Coordinates of C-alpha atoms and ligand atoms in Angstrom, one line a residue:
M1 CA -25.3 11.3 -32.3
N2 CA -23.2 10.6 -29.5
L3 CA -25.2 9.8 -26.3
K4 CA -24.0 10.0 -22.7
I5 CA -26.3 8.1 -20.5
A6 CA -26.1 7.7 -16.7
V7 CA -27.5 4.4 -15.8
L8 CA -28.9 3.9 -12.3
P9 CA -30.4 0.3 -11.8
G10 CA -31.2 0.7 -8.1
D11 CA -32.8 -2.0 -6.2
Y12 CA -34.6 -5.4 -6.3
I13 CA -36.1 -5.8 -9.9
G14 CA -34.3 -2.7 -11.1
P15 CA -31.1 -4.0 -12.0
E16 CA -33.0 -7.1 -13.6
V17 CA -35.2 -4.9 -15.9
M18 CA -32.1 -2.6 -16.6
E19 CA -30.0 -5.6 -17.8
A20 CA -33.0 -6.7 -20.1
T21 CA -33.2 -3.0 -21.3
L22 CA -29.6 -2.1 -22.3
P23 CA -28.9 -4.4 -25.2
I24 CA -32.3 -3.4 -26.8
L25 CA -31.3 0.2 -26.6
E26 CA -27.8 -0.5 -27.7
K27 CA -29.1 -2.3 -30.9
T28 CA -31.6 0.3 -32.0
L29 CA -28.8 2.9 -31.5
K30 CA -26.3 1.1 -33.4
K31 CA -28.6 0.3 -36.0
H32 CA -29.3 4.1 -36.7
G33 CA -25.7 5.0 -36.5
H34 CA -25.5 6.4 -33.1
E35 CA -23.2 5.6 -30.4
A36 CA -23.7 5.6 -26.7
E37 CA -21.5 5.7 -23.5
Y38 CA -23.2 4.1 -20.5
S39 CA -22.2 4.9 -17.0
V40 CA -23.5 2.6 -14.4
C41 CA -23.8 3.9 -10.8
P42 CA -25.2 2.7 -7.8
V43 CA -28.3 4.6 -6.3
G44 CA -31.0 4.1 -3.5
G45 CA -30.2 1.1 -1.3
A46 CA -27.4 0.1 -3.7
G47 CA -25.8 3.5 -3.0
I48 CA -26.3 2.9 0.9
D49 CA -24.7 -0.5 0.4
A50 CA -21.7 0.7 -1.7
C51 CA -21.0 4.2 -0.3
G52 CA -23.3 4.6 2.6
E53 CA -25.4 7.1 0.9
P54 CA -28.5 7.0 -1.2
L55 CA -27.1 9.3 -3.7
P56 CA -23.3 8.9 -3.6
A57 CA -21.6 12.0 -4.9
E58 CA -19.8 10.1 -7.6
T59 CA -23.2 9.1 -9.0
L60 CA -24.5 12.6 -8.9
A61 CA -21.5 13.9 -10.9
T62 CA -21.9 11.1 -13.2
C63 CA -25.5 12.3 -13.7
R64 CA -24.4 16.1 -14.2
A65 CA -22.0 14.9 -17.0
S66 CA -24.5 12.9 -18.8
D67 CA -27.1 14.0 -21.2
A68 CA -30.0 11.9 -19.4
I69 CA -30.5 9.5 -16.6
L70 CA -32.0 6.2 -17.3
F71 CA -33.3 5.0 -13.9
G72 CA -34.4 1.6 -12.6
S73 CA -36.2 1.7 -9.3
V74 CA -35.0 2.3 -5.6
G75 CA -36.1 1.1 -2.0
G76 CA -37.5 -2.0 -0.3
P77 CA -37.4 -3.9 2.9
K78 CA -33.6 -4.2 3.3
W79 CA -33.4 -0.4 4.0
A80 CA -36.5 0.0 6.0
N81 CA -34.8 0.9 9.2
V82 CA -32.5 3.5 7.6
P83 CA -33.4 7.1 8.9
R84 CA -36.0 8.9 6.8
D85 CA -33.9 11.3 5.1
K86 CA -31.5 8.7 4.0
Q87 CA -34.2 6.2 2.7
P88 CA -33.6 5.0 -0.7
E89 CA -36.4 6.9 -2.4
R90 CA -36.4 10.1 -0.3
G91 CA -32.7 10.3 -0.2
A92 CA -32.2 9.8 -4.0
L93 CA -35.0 11.1 -6.1
L94 CA -35.9 14.3 -4.1
P95 CA -32.2 15.5 -4.4
L96 CA -32.2 14.2 -8.2
R97 CA -35.5 16.0 -8.8
K98 CA -34.1 19.4 -7.0
T99 CA -30.6 19.3 -8.9
F100 CA -31.9 18.9 -12.3
E101 CA -35.2 21.1 -11.5
L102 CA -37.3 18.2 -13.1
F103 CA -40.5 20.2 -13.3
A104 CA -42.5 18.0 -15.8
N105 CA -43.8 14.5 -15.0
V106 CA -44.6 12.7 -18.5
R107 CA -46.4 9.5 -18.0
P108 CA -47.6 7.3 -21.0
G109 CA -50.9 5.7 -20.3
L110 CA -50.5 2.8 -22.6
L111 CA -52.9 -0.3 -22.9
L112 CA -52.3 -2.2 -25.8
P113 CA -55.5 -3.7 -27.5
A114 CA -54.1 -7.3 -27.0
L115 CA -53.9 -6.5 -23.1
K116 CA -57.5 -5.3 -22.7
E117 CA -58.1 -7.9 -20.1
A118 CA -55.6 -6.2 -17.8
S119 CA -57.8 -3.2 -17.3
P120 CA -60.4 -2.8 -14.7
L121 CA -62.5 -1.4 -17.5
A122 CA -65.0 -3.1 -19.4
A123 CA -63.7 -4.0 -22.9
T124 CA -66.6 -2.3 -24.6
R125 CA -65.1 1.0 -23.2
I126 CA -61.6 0.5 -24.5
P127 CA -62.2 -0.9 -28.1
N128 CA -58.7 0.2 -29.1
G129 CA -56.9 -0.1 -25.8
I130 CA -55.6 3.2 -24.4
D131 CA -52.7 5.3 -25.8
M132 CA -52.4 8.7 -24.1
V133 CA -49.7 10.7 -22.3
C134 CA -50.4 12.5 -18.9
I135 CA -48.2 15.7 -18.4
R136 CA -48.0 16.8 -14.9
E137 CA -46.3 19.9 -13.5
L138 CA -44.2 18.7 -10.9
T139 CA -42.5 21.6 -8.9
G140 CA -45.3 24.1 -8.4
G141 CA -48.9 24.4 -7.5
I142 CA -50.5 23.7 -3.9
Y143 CA -47.7 21.3 -2.8
F144 CA -45.2 24.0 -2.7
G145 CA -47.0 27.4 -2.5
K146 CA -46.6 29.7 0.4
P147 CA -48.0 30.5 2.8
K148 CA -48.5 26.8 4.0
Q149 CA -49.1 26.5 7.5
T150 CA -51.5 25.4 10.6
T151 CA -52.4 27.9 13.2
T152 CA -54.4 28.1 16.4
L153 CA -56.8 31.0 16.2
A154 CA -57.8 33.1 19.3
N155 CA -61.1 31.3 19.8
G156 CA -59.0 28.0 19.9
E157 CA -60.1 26.7 16.6
V158 CA -57.2 25.3 14.4
E159 CA -56.8 26.7 10.8
A160 CA -54.9 25.2 8.1
V161 CA -53.8 26.9 4.9
D162 CA -52.3 25.7 1.5
T163 CA -51.5 28.1 -1.3
M164 CA -51.8 27.4 -5.2
R165 CA -49.5 29.5 -7.0
Y166 CA -48.2 29.4 -10.6
R167 CA -46.3 31.8 -12.6
T168 CA -46.6 32.3 -16.5
S169 CA -43.1 31.0 -16.9
E170 CA -43.8 27.5 -14.9
I171 CA -46.8 27.1 -17.4
L172 CA -45.1 28.3 -20.5
R173 CA -42.2 25.5 -20.0
I174 CA -44.6 22.7 -19.2
T175 CA -46.7 23.7 -22.3
D176 CA -43.8 23.3 -24.6
V177 CA -43.1 19.9 -23.4
A178 CA -46.8 19.1 -24.1
I179 CA -46.2 20.4 -27.6
A180 CA -43.3 18.3 -28.2
T181 CA -44.9 15.3 -27.1
A182 CA -48.2 15.9 -29.2
R183 CA -46.2 16.8 -32.2
A184 CA -44.4 13.4 -32.0
R185 CA -47.8 11.5 -31.9
E186 CA -50.5 11.0 -34.6
R187 CA -53.5 12.8 -33.1
K188 CA -51.4 16.1 -32.2
T189 CA -54.0 17.2 -29.7
I190 CA -53.3 18.4 -26.3
C191 CA -56.2 18.4 -23.6
L192 CA -55.9 21.1 -21.0
V193 CA -57.3 19.8 -17.7
D194 CA -58.1 22.6 -15.1
K195 CA -60.7 24.3 -12.8
S196 CA -60.8 27.5 -14.6
N197 CA -64.6 28.1 -13.6
V198 CA -63.3 28.4 -9.9
L199 CA -59.6 29.1 -9.7
E200 CA -57.5 31.9 -10.4
T201 CA -54.4 29.8 -11.1
S202 CA -56.7 27.8 -13.4
A203 CA -57.8 30.7 -15.5
L204 CA -54.1 31.7 -15.9
W205 CA -53.2 28.2 -17.1
N206 CA -56.0 28.4 -19.7
K207 CA -55.2 31.9 -20.9
V208 CA -51.3 31.2 -21.0
V209 CA -51.7 27.8 -22.7
S210 CA -54.3 28.8 -25.2
E211 CA -52.3 31.8 -26.4
H212 CA -48.9 29.8 -26.3
V213 CA -50.2 27.0 -28.6
A214 CA -52.2 29.3 -30.7
A215 CA -49.1 31.4 -31.3
N216 CA -46.4 28.8 -31.5
A217 CA -48.0 25.5 -32.5
P218 CA -50.7 26.0 -35.1
D219 CA -50.4 22.3 -36.0
V220 CA -51.4 21.1 -32.5
K221 CA -55.1 21.0 -31.6
L222 CA -55.9 22.4 -27.9
T223 CA -59.2 21.1 -26.0
H224 CA -60.1 22.0 -22.5
L225 CA -61.9 19.9 -19.7
L226 CA -62.6 20.7 -16.2
V227 CA -60.9 18.4 -13.7
D228 CA -64.2 16.8 -12.5
N229 CA -65.3 16.1 -16.0
A230 CA -61.7 14.7 -16.8
A231 CA -62.0 12.2 -13.9
M232 CA -65.2 11.1 -15.4
Q233 CA -64.0 11.2 -19.0
L234 CA -60.9 8.9 -18.3
V235 CA -62.9 5.9 -17.0
A236 CA -66.0 6.6 -19.4
N237 CA -64.1 7.0 -22.7
P238 CA -60.0 7.0 -22.2
G239 CA -59.6 6.5 -25.9
Q240 CA -60.4 10.1 -26.6
F241 CA -57.3 11.4 -24.7
D242 CA -54.2 12.0 -26.7
V243 CA -51.8 14.4 -24.4
L244 CA -53.4 15.2 -21.1
L245 CA -51.8 18.5 -19.8
T246 CA -52.5 19.7 -16.1
E247 CA -50.9 21.3 -13.0
N248 CA -49.4 19.4 -9.9
M249 CA -52.3 18.3 -7.8
F250 CA -54.5 17.5 -10.5
G251 CA -51.9 15.7 -12.2
D252 CA -51.2 13.5 -9.2
I253 CA -54.6 12.2 -9.1
L254 CA -55.4 12.0 -12.6
S255 CA -52.0 10.1 -13.5
D256 CA -52.9 7.4 -10.9
E257 CA -56.1 6.9 -12.2
M258 CA -54.9 6.6 -15.7
A259 CA -52.1 4.2 -14.4
I260 CA -54.9 1.8 -12.9
I261 CA -57.1 1.7 -16.1
C262 CA -54.0 0.8 -17.9
G263 CA -53.6 -2.6 -16.5
S264 CA -49.9 -3.5 -15.0
L265 CA -47.3 -1.4 -13.5
G266 CA -45.0 -3.6 -15.5
M267 CA -45.9 -1.6 -18.8
L268 CA -45.8 1.8 -17.6
S269 CA -43.0 3.9 -18.3
S270 CA -42.4 7.7 -17.1
A271 CA -40.1 10.6 -17.5
S272 CA -39.3 13.5 -15.4
I273 CA -38.2 16.5 -17.7
G274 CA -35.7 18.9 -16.4
A275 CA -35.3 22.5 -16.9
Q276 CA -31.5 22.3 -18.1
K277 CA -30.8 21.5 -21.8
N278 CA -28.0 18.7 -22.6
R279 CA -25.3 18.7 -25.0
H280 CA -27.6 18.3 -27.8
G281 CA -29.9 21.2 -26.7
F282 CA -32.6 18.8 -25.5
P283 CA -34.1 18.8 -22.2
F284 CA -32.1 16.6 -19.5
G285 CA -34.5 14.2 -18.0
L286 CA -34.7 11.1 -15.8
Y287 CA -36.5 8.2 -17.3
E288 CA -37.9 5.4 -15.2
P289 CA -40.6 2.6 -14.9
S290 CA -43.8 4.0 -12.9
G291 CA -44.0 1.1 -10.6
G292 CA -41.3 0.5 -7.7
S293 CA -38.8 -2.0 -7.1
A294 CA -41.2 -4.8 -6.5
P295 CA -39.3 -6.9 -3.9
D296 CA -42.2 -9.6 -3.9
I297 CA -41.1 -10.6 -7.4
A298 CA -37.3 -9.8 -7.3
G299 CA -34.6 -12.3 -8.3
Q300 CA -37.1 -14.8 -9.7
D301 CA -36.9 -13.8 -13.3
K302 CA -40.4 -12.6 -13.0
A303 CA -40.4 -8.8 -13.6
N304 CA -41.9 -7.4 -16.7
P305 CA -39.1 -5.4 -18.3
C306 CA -41.3 -3.3 -20.8
A307 CA -41.6 -0.4 -18.4
Q308 CA -38.0 -0.1 -18.3
I309 CA -37.5 -0.6 -22.2
L310 CA -40.4 1.8 -22.9
S311 CA -38.7 4.5 -20.4
A312 CA -35.7 4.1 -22.7
A313 CA -37.8 5.0 -25.6
L314 CA -39.1 8.1 -24.0
M315 CA -35.6 8.9 -23.1
L316 CA -34.6 8.7 -27.0
R317 CA -37.8 11.0 -27.8
H318 CA -37.6 13.5 -25.2
S319 CA -33.8 13.9 -24.2
F320 CA -32.3 13.2 -27.8
G321 CA -35.1 14.1 -30.2
L322 CA -34.7 10.6 -31.7
N323 CA -38.4 9.9 -32.6
A324 CA -38.1 7.4 -35.1
E325 CA -35.4 5.2 -32.8
A326 CA -38.0 5.5 -29.9
A327 CA -41.1 4.4 -32.0
E328 CA -39.1 1.6 -33.4
I329 CA -38.4 0.3 -29.6
E330 CA -42.4 0.8 -28.9
A331 CA -43.2 -0.9 -32.1
A332 CA -40.9 -4.0 -31.0
V333 CA -42.7 -4.1 -27.5
R334 CA -46.1 -4.2 -29.4
A335 CA -45.2 -6.7 -31.6
T336 CA -43.8 -9.0 -29.0
I337 CA -47.0 -8.7 -27.0
D338 CA -49.1 -9.0 -30.1
A339 CA -47.3 -12.4 -30.9
G340 CA -48.4 -13.7 -27.3
T341 CA -45.0 -13.5 -25.5
R342 CA -46.1 -12.1 -22.2
T343 CA -44.7 -11.9 -18.7
A344 CA -47.0 -13.2 -15.7
D345 CA -48.3 -9.9 -14.8
V346 CA -50.0 -9.7 -18.3
A347 CA -50.4 -13.3 -19.2
F348 CA -53.9 -13.8 -17.4
G349 CA -53.2 -17.4 -16.5
G350 CA -51.7 -18.3 -19.9
N351 CA -48.0 -19.3 -20.7
A352 CA -45.9 -16.7 -19.2
V353 CA -42.1 -15.9 -19.9
G354 CA -39.7 -14.7 -17.9
T355 CA -37.8 -11.3 -17.8
R356 CA -34.9 -12.6 -20.0
E357 CA -37.1 -14.3 -22.4
M358 CA -39.4 -11.4 -22.9
A359 CA -36.5 -8.9 -23.4
A360 CA -34.7 -11.4 -25.8
A361 CA -38.1 -11.4 -28.0
V362 CA -38.3 -7.8 -27.9
L363 CA -34.4 -7.5 -28.9
K364 CA -35.4 -9.9 -31.9
N365 CA -38.2 -7.5 -33.0
I366 CA -35.8 -4.4 -33.5
Ligands
NAD1 P1 -44.2 -1.7 -6.5 O1 -44.6 -0.9 -7.6 O2 -42.9 -1.8 -6.5 O3 -45.1 -3.0 -6.6 C1 -46.5 -3.0 -6.7 C2 -47.1 -4.3 -7.5 O4 -46.7 -4.3 -8.9 C3 -46.2 -5.4 -6.7 O5 -46.9 -6.6 -6.7 C4 -45.4 -5.7 -7.9 O6 -44.9 -7.2 -8.0 C5 -46.0 -5.3 -9.1 N1 -44.9 -4.7 -10.0 C6 -44.1 -3.5 -10.2 N2 -43.3 -3.5 -11.1 C7 -43.5 -4.7 -12.0 C8 -43.1 -5.1 -13.0 N3 -42.1 -4.7 -13.9 N4 -43.4 -6.5 -13.6 C9 -44.4 -7.3 -12.7 N5 -45.0 -6.5 -11.9 C10 -44.6 -5.5 -11.3 O7 -44.8 -0.9 -5.3 P2 -44.5 -1.3 -3.7 O8 -44.5 -2.8 -3.4 O9 -45.5 -0.3 -3.0 O10 -43.1 -0.7 -3.5 C11 -41.9 -1.6 -3.2 C12 -40.7 -0.6 -3.1 O11 -40.5 0.5 -4.2 C13 -40.7 0.3 -1.8 O12 -39.6 0.4 -1.3 C14 -41.2 1.5 -2.5 O13 -40.9 2.8 -1.6 C15 -40.3 1.7 -3.9 N6 -40.8 2.5 -5.0 C16 -39.8 3.0 -5.7 C17 -40.1 4.0 -6.8 C18 -39.0 4.6 -7.4 O14 -38.2 4.0 -7.5 N7 -39.5 5.5 -8.4 C19 -41.5 4.0 -6.9 C20 -42.6 3.4 -6.1 C21 -42.1 2.8 -5.1

């Protein structure tokens, strides 16, 4: 397969972890007989410095001509005084989300058994670590529904309204992302999280997801949890979750809860899946670490490159259907951690290696 990848390293630790990742991606692809073209473009603060824009026109054009975007992270104190709309995060990520209709956020919650100490949960609650994926709808629901307004009433009281609104088509397309994700995993189970005992939108989600999975994915098991119970279950017994599927606001909250119980941001990847298909018939997507540009550790060879490396694996799975290749990268990261090679964020006071040494060890395990 020929892969066209737009590489947008961004700011602070972004270029460091990207530089660490590309040789691992390249070695994996070569080993399996694929060839990739990497177009490296400035974005965020680097875009402002190079072209005066957080998302330069040439960068956007390169993204359009690619099959997927591998993104680092953007922002930081250097651009703190730039006007709000031109800020690296707002000025780059929002237009990318809009241009490519990135409607699904896929966030693996991975806590390797060897890193249990990194979790704020007691080790007895996570005997096998955590290995789940949270899939959050990104472009609908209460954050975008109209009417959305604040009005002063005749009696002087102020009333604010937000509207939660969903359509069948929005639910169907994200259910397909959840099915594809579940099928690539051992347990093949989707847990739909909603509030269908109270909300009309949740009742629609429940009906549409249940019927769609039953009709199109008999090999996938579907379970349901109400959102309040799901929030408790996530800390009581996170090991029970495989793929968690939910709407925008519930996903916003639950995916952050999941991230914190998984320990370091340096291990967590994420994907935003788009409505458009790429040249290979797979969804176009943007793949990035869950964390930000970590200015506090930038330029010191301290950043954990695993989140970026695992983002590349996610890209191979979702935008190219290369499940075996993705699994090989994930296994190499796991083997490296299991062998005791760790960056400072997951070394728990023990010997820590730098970004480059960590990446070299993962590369060796491919
Ligand atoms: P951050 O995620 O950058 O850092 C939070 C903490 O996690 C820091 O202590 C940092 O050192 C640590 N950390 C993050 N990634 C790490 C890694 N790979 N290895 C080791 N430690 C890691 O959050 P912040 O400090 O609030 O934000 C810094 C900048 O990043 C801000 O400008 C923010 O707007 C931006 N940001 C960008 C994105 C994005 O590009 N998608 C996301 C979040 C924040």
